[in-house]
Coordinates of N, CA, C and O in Angstrom, one line a residue:
M1 N 122.6 121.7 38.0 CA 121.6 121.8 37.2 C 120.0 121.3 37.8 O 120.3 120.1 38.6
K2 N 119.2 122.1 37.1 CA 117.8 121.3 38.1 C 116.6 121.2 36.8 O 116.8 122.5 35.8
A3 N 115.3 120.8 37.3 CA 114.3 120.8 36.0 C 113.4 120.6 37.1 O 113.0 120.0 38.5
E4 N 112.3 121.2 36.5 CA 110.9 121.5 37.9 C 110.0 121.9 36.7 O 109.7 121.9 36.3
G5 N 108.5 120.8 37.6 CA 107.3 120.9 36.4 C 106.8 119.8 36.5 O 106.9 119.1 37.5
R6 N 105.7 120.1 35.9 CA 104.3 118.6 35.7 C 104.8 117.5 35.4 O 105.6 117.6 34.5
A7 N 104.4 116.7 36.1 CA 104.6 115.0 35.5 C 103.2 114.4 34.4 O 102.3 115.2 34.6
F8 N 103.7 114.2 33.0 CA 103.0 113.5 32.7 C 103.2 112.2 32.1 O 104.9 112.2 31.8
T9 N 102.6 111.0 32.0 CA 102.9 109.5 32.9 C 102.2 109.2 32.0 O 101.2 109.1 30.7
Y10 N 103.1 107.9 31.1 CA 102.6 107.0 30.3 C 103.8 105.7 30.5 O 104.0 105.4 31.6
G11 N 102.8 104.4 30.7 CA 103.2 103.5 31.0 C 104.8 102.7 30.2 O 105.4 103.5 30.0
D12 N 104.6 101.2 29.6 CA 105.8 100.3 29.7 C 105.7 101.0 27.6 O 104.8 100.7 27.3
N13 N 106.7 100.7 27.6 CA 107.6 100.6 25.2 C 106.5 101.5 24.7 O 106.6 102.0 24.1
V14 N 107.1 102.9 24.9 CA 106.6 104.3 24.6 C 107.7 104.1 23.9 O 108.9 105.0 24.0
D15 N 107.3 104.1 22.1 CA 108.3 104.1 21.1 C 108.0 105.3 20.8 O 108.2 105.8 20.4
T16 N 109.7 105.5 19.6 CA 109.6 106.3 18.9 C 108.7 106.8 18.4 O 108.4 108.1 17.4
D17 N 108.1 106.3 17.3 CA 106.7 106.1 16.3 C 105.8 106.2 16.9 O 104.9 107.5 16.5
V18 N 105.0 106.2 18.8 CA 104.5 107.2 19.4 C 104.8 108.4 19.6 O 104.0 109.6 19.7
I19 N 105.9 108.9 20.3 CA 107.0 110.1 20.4 C 106.8 111.2 19.3 O 106.8 111.9 20.1
I20 N 107.2 110.7 18.0 CA 107.4 111.1 17.1 C 106.8 110.5 15.5 O 107.2 109.2 15.1
P21 N 104.9 111.0 15.4 CA 105.2 109.6 14.1 C 106.0 109.5 13.0 O 106.1 110.6 12.7
A22 N 106.2 108.4 12.4 CA 106.9 108.1 10.9 C 106.5 109.2 10.0 O 106.8 109.8 9.3
R23 N 105.1 109.3 9.9 CA 104.3 110.2 8.9 C 105.4 111.9 9.0 O 104.8 112.8 8.1
Y24 N 105.2 112.4 10.7 CA 106.0 113.4 10.3 C 107.6 113.7 9.8 O 108.0 114.6 10.2
L25 N 108.5 112.0 10.0 CA 109.1 112.6 9.3 C 110.1 113.3 8.8 O 111.8 113.2 8.2
N26 N 109.4 113.8 7.7 CA 109.8 114.6 6.7 C 110.6 115.8 7.0 O 110.9 116.3 5.9
S27 N 110.7 115.9 8.1 CA 110.7 117.4 8.8 C 111.8 116.9 10.0 O 111.7 115.9 10.4
T28 N 112.6 117.6 9.5 CA 114.0 118.0 11.0 C 113.3 119.0 11.7 O 114.7 119.7 12.8
D29 N 112.7 120.1 11.3 CA 112.7 121.4 12.3 C 112.3 120.8 13.5 O 111.2 120.1 13.5
P30 N 112.8 121.2 15.0 CA 112.4 120.9 15.8 C 111.4 121.4 16.4 O 110.3 120.4 17.2
G31 N 110.8 122.8 16.1 CA 109.6 123.4 16.0 C 108.7 122.5 15.4 O 106.9 122.0 16.0
E32 N 108.7 121.8 14.4 CA 106.9 121.4 13.4 C 107.3 119.9 14.5 O 106.1 119.0 13.7
L33 N 108.4 119.2 14.0 CA 108.4 118.1 15.1 C 107.6 118.1 16.6 O 107.4 117.2 17.2
A34 N 107.8 118.7 17.2 CA 107.3 119.1 18.8 C 105.1 119.4 18.7 O 105.2 119.2 19.1
S35 N 105.5 119.4 17.3 CA 103.6 120.1 17.6 C 103.2 118.7 17.3 O 102.1 118.2 17.2
H36 N 103.9 118.2 16.5 CA 102.8 116.6 16.5 C 104.0 115.4 17.9 O 102.8 114.6 17.5
C37 N 104.3 115.9 19.2 CA 104.6 115.6 19.2 C 104.2 114.7 20.5 O 102.8 115.4 21.3
M38 N 104.1 112.8 20.9 CA 103.3 112.5 21.9 C 101.8 112.1 21.4 O 100.8 111.9 22.0
E39 N 102.1 113.1 19.7 CA 100.1 113.3 19.7 C 99.3 111.4 19.4 O 98.4 111.7 19.3
D40 N 100.1 110.9 18.9 CA 99.5 109.4 19.5 C 99.1 108.5 19.9 O 98.4 107.3 20.6
I41 N 99.7 109.4 21.3 CA 99.7 108.7 22.7 C 98.8 109.1 23.5 O 97.9 109.0 24.2
D42 N 98.5 110.6 23.4 CA 98.1 111.5 23.6 C 98.0 113.0 23.1 O 98.5 114.2 23.2
K43 N 96.4 112.8 22.6 CA 96.4 113.8 22.0 C 97.1 115.5 22.0 O 96.6 116.3 21.2
E44 N 96.0 116.0 23.2 CA 96.3 116.9 23.8 C 97.6 117.1 24.5 O 97.8 118.5 24.9
F45 N 98.5 116.1 24.3 CA 100.1 116.8 24.9 C 100.8 118.4 24.9 O 101.1 118.6 25.4
V46 N 100.7 118.8 23.3 CA 101.3 119.5 22.9 C 100.5 120.9 23.5 O 100.9 121.6 23.7
Q47 N 98.9 121.0 23.4 CA 98.3 121.8 24.3 C 98.4 121.6 25.8 O 98.2 122.5 25.5
K48 N 99.0 121.2 26.1 CA 98.7 120.4 28.0 C 99.7 121.2 28.1 O 100.5 121.7 29.3
V49 N 101.1 120.5 27.5 CA 102.7 120.9 28.1 C 102.8 122.1 28.1 O 102.8 123.2 27.1
K50 N 104.2 122.4 28.9 CA 104.8 123.8 29.2 C 106.2 123.7 29.3 O 106.2 122.4 29.5
K51 N 107.0 125.1 29.2 CA 108.1 124.4 29.2 C 108.5 123.7 30.5 O 108.1 124.8 31.3
G52 N 109.5 123.3 31.0 CA 109.7 122.7 32.0 C 109.1 121.3 32.4 O 109.4 120.8 33.8
D53 N 108.1 121.1 31.8 CA 107.5 119.8 32.3 C 108.0 118.7 32.1 O 109.3 118.6 31.4
I54 N 107.2 117.2 32.5 CA 108.6 116.4 32.7 C 107.7 115.1 33.0 O 106.8 114.8 32.9
I55 N 108.3 114.3 31.6 CA 107.8 113.0 31.5 C 108.6 111.4 32.0 O 109.2 111.6 32.3
V56 N 107.4 110.7 32.7 CA 107.5 109.9 33.2 C 106.9 108.7 32.5 O 105.9 108.7 32.5
A57 N 107.6 107.7 32.9 CA 107.1 106.4 31.8 C 108.0 105.7 32.4 O 109.0 105.5 33.5
K58 N 107.8 104.2 32.6 CA 108.0 102.7 33.2 C 108.7 102.8 32.3 O 110.2 102.9 31.6
K59 N 109.1 101.3 31.9 CA 110.2 100.2 30.8 C 110.2 100.7 29.4 O 109.0 100.7 28.4
N60 N 111.5 100.7 29.4 CA 112.0 100.7 27.8 C 111.4 102.0 26.9 O 111.2 101.5 26.2
F61 N 111.4 102.9 27.8 CA 110.9 104.2 27.3 C 111.9 104.6 26.0 O 113.1 104.5 25.6
G62 N 111.3 105.0 25.0 CA 112.0 105.4 23.5 C 112.4 103.8 22.6 O 113.6 104.2 22.1
C63 N 111.9 102.7 23.0 CA 112.1 102.0 22.2 C 112.1 102.0 20.9 O 111.5 103.5 20.4
G64 N 112.1 101.1 19.4 CA 112.0 101.4 18.8 C 112.9 102.0 17.7 O 114.2 101.5 17.7
S65 N 112.7 102.6 16.7 CA 114.0 102.8 15.9 C 114.9 104.1 17.0 O 114.4 104.4 17.8
S66 N 116.0 104.1 15.5 CA 117.4 104.5 16.3 C 117.2 106.3 15.9 O 118.6 107.2 16.4
R67 N 116.5 106.6 15.4 CA 116.2 108.2 14.8 C 116.4 109.1 16.0 O 115.8 109.1 17.2
E68 N 116.8 110.5 15.6 CA 116.7 111.2 17.2 C 116.1 112.1 16.9 O 116.0 113.1 17.7
H69 N 115.3 112.4 15.8 CA 113.7 113.3 15.8 C 113.0 112.6 17.1 O 111.9 114.1 17.9
A70 N 112.9 111.7 17.6 CA 111.9 111.4 19.1 C 112.8 112.8 20.4 O 111.6 113.5 21.0
P71 N 113.9 112.5 20.9 CA 114.5 113.0 22.0 C 114.3 115.1 21.1 O 113.9 115.2 22.1
I72 N 114.8 114.7 19.9 CA 114.5 116.2 19.6 C 112.9 116.7 19.8 O 113.1 118.0 20.1
A73 N 111.9 115.8 19.5 CA 110.5 116.5 19.5 C 110.3 116.5 21.0 O 109.6 117.7 21.6
I74 N 110.4 115.7 22.1 CA 110.2 116.0 22.9 C 111.1 117.6 23.7 O 110.6 118.4 24.6
K75 N 112.2 117.3 23.2 CA 113.1 118.7 23.8 C 112.4 120.0 23.6 O 112.1 120.7 24.3
A76 N 112.0 120.1 22.4 CA 111.7 121.4 21.7 C 110.2 121.3 21.4 O 109.6 122.9 22.2
A77 N 108.9 120.5 22.2 CA 107.6 120.8 23.2 C 108.2 121.2 24.2 O 107.4 121.7 25.2
G78 N 109.4 121.6 25.0 CA 109.1 122.0 26.5 C 110.1 121.2 27.6 O 109.9 121.9 28.3
I79 N 109.9 120.0 26.9 CA 110.0 118.9 28.5 C 111.5 119.5 28.6 O 112.8 119.3 28.1
S80 N 111.8 119.7 30.4 CA 112.9 119.6 30.4 C 113.5 117.9 30.9 O 114.8 118.7 31.5
C81 N 112.7 117.3 31.5 CA 113.8 115.8 31.4 C 112.8 115.0 31.6 O 111.7 115.4 31.7
V82 N 112.7 113.1 30.9 CA 112.2 112.6 31.4 C 113.0 111.5 32.4 O 114.1 111.1 32.6
I83 N 112.3 111.2 32.6 CA 112.1 109.9 34.2 C 111.9 108.8 34.1 O 110.4 108.3 33.1
A84 N 112.2 107.3 33.6 CA 111.6 106.2 33.6 C 112.3 105.1 34.2 O 113.3 105.6 35.3
E85 N 111.7 104.1 34.2 CA 111.9 102.7 34.9 C 113.6 102.8 34.4 O 114.7 101.6 34.5
T86 N 113.5 102.1 33.0 CA 114.4 101.9 32.2 C 114.4 102.8 30.5 O 113.4 103.1 30.2
F87 N 115.3 102.6 29.7 CA 115.0 103.6 28.5 C 116.3 102.5 27.5 O 116.7 101.4 28.0
A88 N 115.6 102.4 26.0 CA 116.3 101.9 25.6 C 117.3 102.4 24.9 O 117.9 103.5 24.9
R89 N 118.3 102.1 25.2 CA 120.0 102.1 24.8 C 119.8 103.2 23.4 O 120.6 104.3 24.4
I90 N 119.3 103.2 22.2 CA 119.3 104.5 21.4 C 119.3 105.8 22.1 O 119.9 106.9 21.5
F91 N 117.8 105.3 22.9 CA 117.0 106.4 22.7 C 117.8 107.4 24.0 O 118.5 107.9 23.9
Y92 N 118.6 106.6 24.7 CA 119.4 107.6 25.7 C 120.5 108.0 25.1 O 121.3 109.2 25.8
R93 N 121.0 107.0 24.8 CA 122.6 108.2 23.9 C 122.1 108.8 22.6 O 122.5 109.7 23.2
N94 N 120.8 108.6 22.3 CA 121.4 110.6 21.3 C 120.1 111.5 22.3 O 120.6 112.6 21.7
S95 N 119.2 111.4 23.9 CA 119.5 112.3 23.9 C 120.3 112.8 25.3 O 120.3 114.5 24.5
I96 N 120.9 112.2 25.9 CA 122.6 112.6 25.4 C 122.9 113.9 24.8 O 123.5 114.9 24.3
N97 N 123.2 113.2 22.9 CA 123.6 114.1 22.1 C 122.9 114.8 21.9 O 123.7 115.7 21.4
I98 N 121.5 115.4 21.9 CA 121.1 116.5 21.8 C 120.9 117.2 23.3 O 119.9 118.2 22.7
G99 N 121.4 117.0 24.4 CA 120.7 117.6 25.5 C 119.9 117.5 26.4 O 119.2 118.0 27.0
L100 N 119.3 116.5 26.3 CA 118.1 116.0 26.3 C 118.2 115.2 27.9 O 118.7 114.3 27.7
P101 N 117.9 115.9 29.6 CA 118.0 114.9 30.0 C 116.7 113.6 30.5 O 116.5 113.9 30.2
I102 N 117.9 113.0 31.0 CA 117.1 111.8 31.3 C 117.3 110.8 32.6 O 118.5 111.2 32.6
M103 N 116.9 110.7 33.3 CA 117.1 109.6 34.5 C 116.5 108.8 34.4 O 115.1 108.3 34.2
E104 N 116.7 107.4 35.2 CA 115.5 106.0 35.7 C 115.8 106.1 36.8 O 116.4 106.3 37.3
C105 N 114.2 105.6 37.2 CA 114.4 105.3 38.9 C 112.8 105.3 39.1 O 111.8 105.7 38.9
K106 N 113.3 103.3 39.5 CA 112.3 102.6 39.5 C 110.8 103.1 39.9 O 110.2 103.1 39.8
E107 N 111.5 103.5 41.7 CA 110.6 104.0 42.6 C 109.6 105.1 42.1 O 109.1 105.2 42.8
A108 N 110.3 106.3 42.0 CA 110.0 107.6 41.6 C 108.1 107.2 40.5 O 107.1 108.0 40.6
V109 N 108.8 106.1 39.1 CA 108.1 106.0 37.9 C 106.3 105.8 39.0 O 105.7 105.8 38.5
K110 N 106.7 104.5 39.8 CA 105.4 104.2 40.4 C 104.7 105.2 41.0 O 103.6 104.5 41.5
E111 N 105.3 105.7 42.0 CA 104.8 106.7 42.2 C 104.1 107.9 41.7 O 103.3 108.8 42.4
I112 N 104.8 108.6 41.1 CA 104.5 109.9 40.1 C 102.8 109.9 39.7 O 103.1 109.2 38.4
E113 N 102.2 110.5 39.9 CA 101.5 110.4 38.9 C 100.8 112.1 37.9 O 101.7 113.1 38.2
D114 N 100.0 111.9 37.7 CA 99.9 113.3 36.0 C 99.9 114.2 36.5 O 98.9 114.5 38.1
Y115 N 100.6 115.3 35.9 CA 100.5 116.7 37.0 C 101.2 117.0 38.1 O 101.3 117.8 38.8
D116 N 101.5 115.9 38.9 CA 102.0 115.6 39.9 C 103.2 116.9 40.1 O 104.4 116.4 38.6
E117 N 103.6 118.0 40.7 CA 104.6 119.0 40.3 C 106.2 117.9 40.9 O 106.2 117.9 41.9
I118 N 107.5 118.3 40.2 CA 108.3 117.0 40.1 C 109.3 118.3 39.9 O 109.8 119.1 39.2
K119 N 110.6 117.9 40.7 CA 111.7 118.7 40.9 C 112.6 118.0 40.9 O 112.9 117.3 41.6
V120 N 113.7 118.1 40.1 CA 114.9 117.0 40.0 C 116.3 117.5 39.7 O 116.5 119.0 39.6
D121 N 117.0 117.2 40.6 CA 118.5 118.0 41.2 C 119.5 116.6 40.0 O 119.7 116.0 40.9
F122 N 120.1 117.1 39.1 CA 120.9 116.2 38.3 C 122.3 115.7 38.8 O 123.2 115.2 39.0
D123 N 122.6 117.5 39.4 CA 124.0 116.8 40.4 C 123.9 116.0 41.2 O 124.3 115.0 42.0
S124 N 122.3 115.9 42.6 CA 123.2 114.6 43.0 C 122.1 113.3 42.9 O 121.6 112.5 43.1
G125 N 121.2 113.8 41.5 CA 119.9 112.6 41.6 C 118.8 112.8 42.1 O 117.9 111.4 41.3
I126 N 118.7 113.3 43.1 CA 117.5 113.9 43.6 C 116.0 114.0 42.9 O 116.4 115.2 41.9
I127 N 115.2 113.4 43.2 CA 113.8 113.5 41.9 C 112.7 113.7 43.4 O 112.5 113.2 44.4
Y128 N 112.3 114.6 43.8 CA 111.6 115.0 44.6 C 109.9 115.5 43.9 O 109.7 116.2 43.2
N129 N 109.0 115.2 44.5 CA 107.6 115.0 44.1 C 107.1 116.0 45.3 O 107.1 115.6 46.4
K130 N 106.7 117.0 44.4 CA 106.4 118.4 45.4 C 105.0 118.0 46.0 O 104.2 118.5 47.1
T131 N 104.1 117.7 45.1 CA 102.7 116.9 45.2 C 102.2 116.3 46.4 O 101.9 116.2 47.2
K132 N 103.3 114.9 46.6 CA 103.5 114.1 47.5 C 104.5 114.4 48.5 O 104.0 113.8 49.9
G133 N 105.2 114.8 48.6 CA 105.9 115.1 49.4 C 107.1 114.0 49.6 O 107.7 113.9 50.6
K134 N 107.3 113.5 48.4 CA 108.0 112.3 48.7 C 109.7 112.6 48.0 O 109.6 113.2 46.9
Q135 N 110.9 112.1 48.2 CA 111.4 112.2 47.3 C 112.5 110.5 47.2 O 112.0 109.9 48.0
Y136 N 113.0 110.8 46.0 CA 113.2 109.2 45.4 C 115.1 109.7 45.2 O 115.5 110.5 44.6
E137 N 115.7 108.5 45.3 CA 116.8 108.8 44.5 C 117.6 108.1 43.3 O 116.9 106.5 43.3
G138 N 117.1 109.6 42.1 CA 117.9 108.3 41.1 C 119.3 108.2 40.7 O 119.8 108.5 41.5
Q139 N 119.9 108.2 39.2 CA 121.5 108.4 39.2 C 121.9 109.8 38.7 O 121.0 110.3 37.7
A140 N 122.8 110.1 39.3 CA 123.4 111.1 39.6 C 123.8 111.1 38.0 O 124.8 110.2 37.6
F141 N 123.6 112.4 37.0 CA 124.6 112.2 36.0 C 125.8 112.3 36.2 O 126.3 114.1 37.0
P142 N 127.2 112.0 35.6 CA 128.5 112.1 35.5 C 128.8 113.5 35.1 O 127.7 114.0 34.2
P143 N 129.8 114.3 36.6 CA 130.5 115.8 35.5 C 130.2 116.1 33.7 O 129.7 116.9 33.3
F144 N 131.3 115.0 32.9 CA 130.9 114.8 31.6 C 130.1 115.4 31.2 O 129.1 115.3 30.3
M145 N 128.7 114.5 31.6 CA 127.4 114.6 30.9 C 127.1 115.9 31.0 O 126.2 116.1 30.7
Q146 N 126.8 115.7 32.5 CA 126.0 117.2 33.0 C 126.9 118.7 31.8 O 125.8 119.6 31.6
K147 N 127.7 118.2 31.1 CA 128.5 119.6 31.0 C 127.7 119.0 29.3 O 127.7 120.2 28.5
I148 N 127.2 117.9 28.6 CA 127.0 118.2 27.3 C 125.8 118.7 27.3 O 125.4 118.9 26.5
I149 N 125.3 118.1 28.4 CA 123.8 118.7 28.7 C 123.1 120.0 29.0 O 122.6 120.5 28.4
K150 N 124.4 120.7 29.3 CA 124.2 122.4 29.9 C 124.7 122.9 28.5 O 124.2 124.3 28.2
A151 N 125.4 122.1 27.8 CA 125.3 123.0 26.0 C 124.7 122.7 25.0 O 125.2 123.4 24.1
E152 N 123.3 122.4 25.7 CA 122.9 121.9 24.8 C 122.9 120.7 23.5 O 122.5 120.5 22.5
G153 N 123.7 120.1 24.2 CA 124.7 118.6 23.4 C 125.3 118.4 22.9 O 126.4 119.6 23.3
L154 N 126.2 117.3 22.0 CA 127.3 116.7 22.2 C 128.3 117.9 21.1 O 128.8 118.1 21.6
V155 N 127.0 117.8 19.9 CA 128.1 118.5 19.2 C 128.3 120.3 19.3 O 129.7 120.7 19.6
N156 N 127.2 120.8 20.4 CA 127.4 122.1 20.9 C 129.6 122.4 21.8 O 129.8 122.5 21.9
Y157 N 129.4 121.0 22.4 CA 130.3 120.7 23.8 C 130.9 120.7 23.3 O 132.2 121.3 23.8
I158 N 131.6 120.1 22.0 CA 132.7 119.4 21.3 C 133.0 121.3 20.7 O 134.5 121.2 20.7
N159 N 131.9 121.6 20.2 CA 132.5 123.0 19.2 C 133.1 123.9 20.1 O 134.3 125.0 20.5
Q160 N 132.1 124.4 21.7 CA 132.9 125.1 22.9 C 133.8 124.8 23.3 O 134.8 125.2 23.7
T161 N 134.5 123.2 23.7 CA 135.9 122.9 24.2 C 136.7 122.5 23.2 O 138.2 123.2 23.4
S162 N 136.5 122.9 21.5 CA 137.6 123.2 21.2 C 137.8 124.8 20.3 O 138.8 124.9 19.5
L163 N 137.0 125.3 21.0 CA 138.0 126.4 20.8 C 138.4 127.5 22.3 O 138.8 128.4 22.3
T164 N 138.3 126.1 23.2 CA 139.2 126.7 24.1 C 140.3 126.8 24.7 O 140.5 125.3 23.9

């Protein structure tokens, strides 16, 4: 599995209220959530983001509440992967549950800048910054997590495996 797109970079402690502001939580529709993704930290995010793009952030990405709305909004906005130095534990788990690939890599986060072209190989954990010609080693996803992500989330994975 691979992801490829432009980087949108953010700092430390990007919390779930910034990813999807609480005032929009009356909806569970992924498209509606996506239309407000990151708007309190980056007003033009939804106009700029394209399918396949990648969010890159520093420490503790996804801290705050435990709601799944945040990774759903990110995924529905077209983001193919989130790379961070560290993730809040519940955000990490929610991301895998809904099939949003995430990867920790301190070195990549330090050097990637807005709009750098990034390619991620989930099998090897390699993150390649095409703009700078640099490669970083992130943590490869274990095969069972790759299956969950490929199935677009845990519920779909369980449904698919129970049918076989």
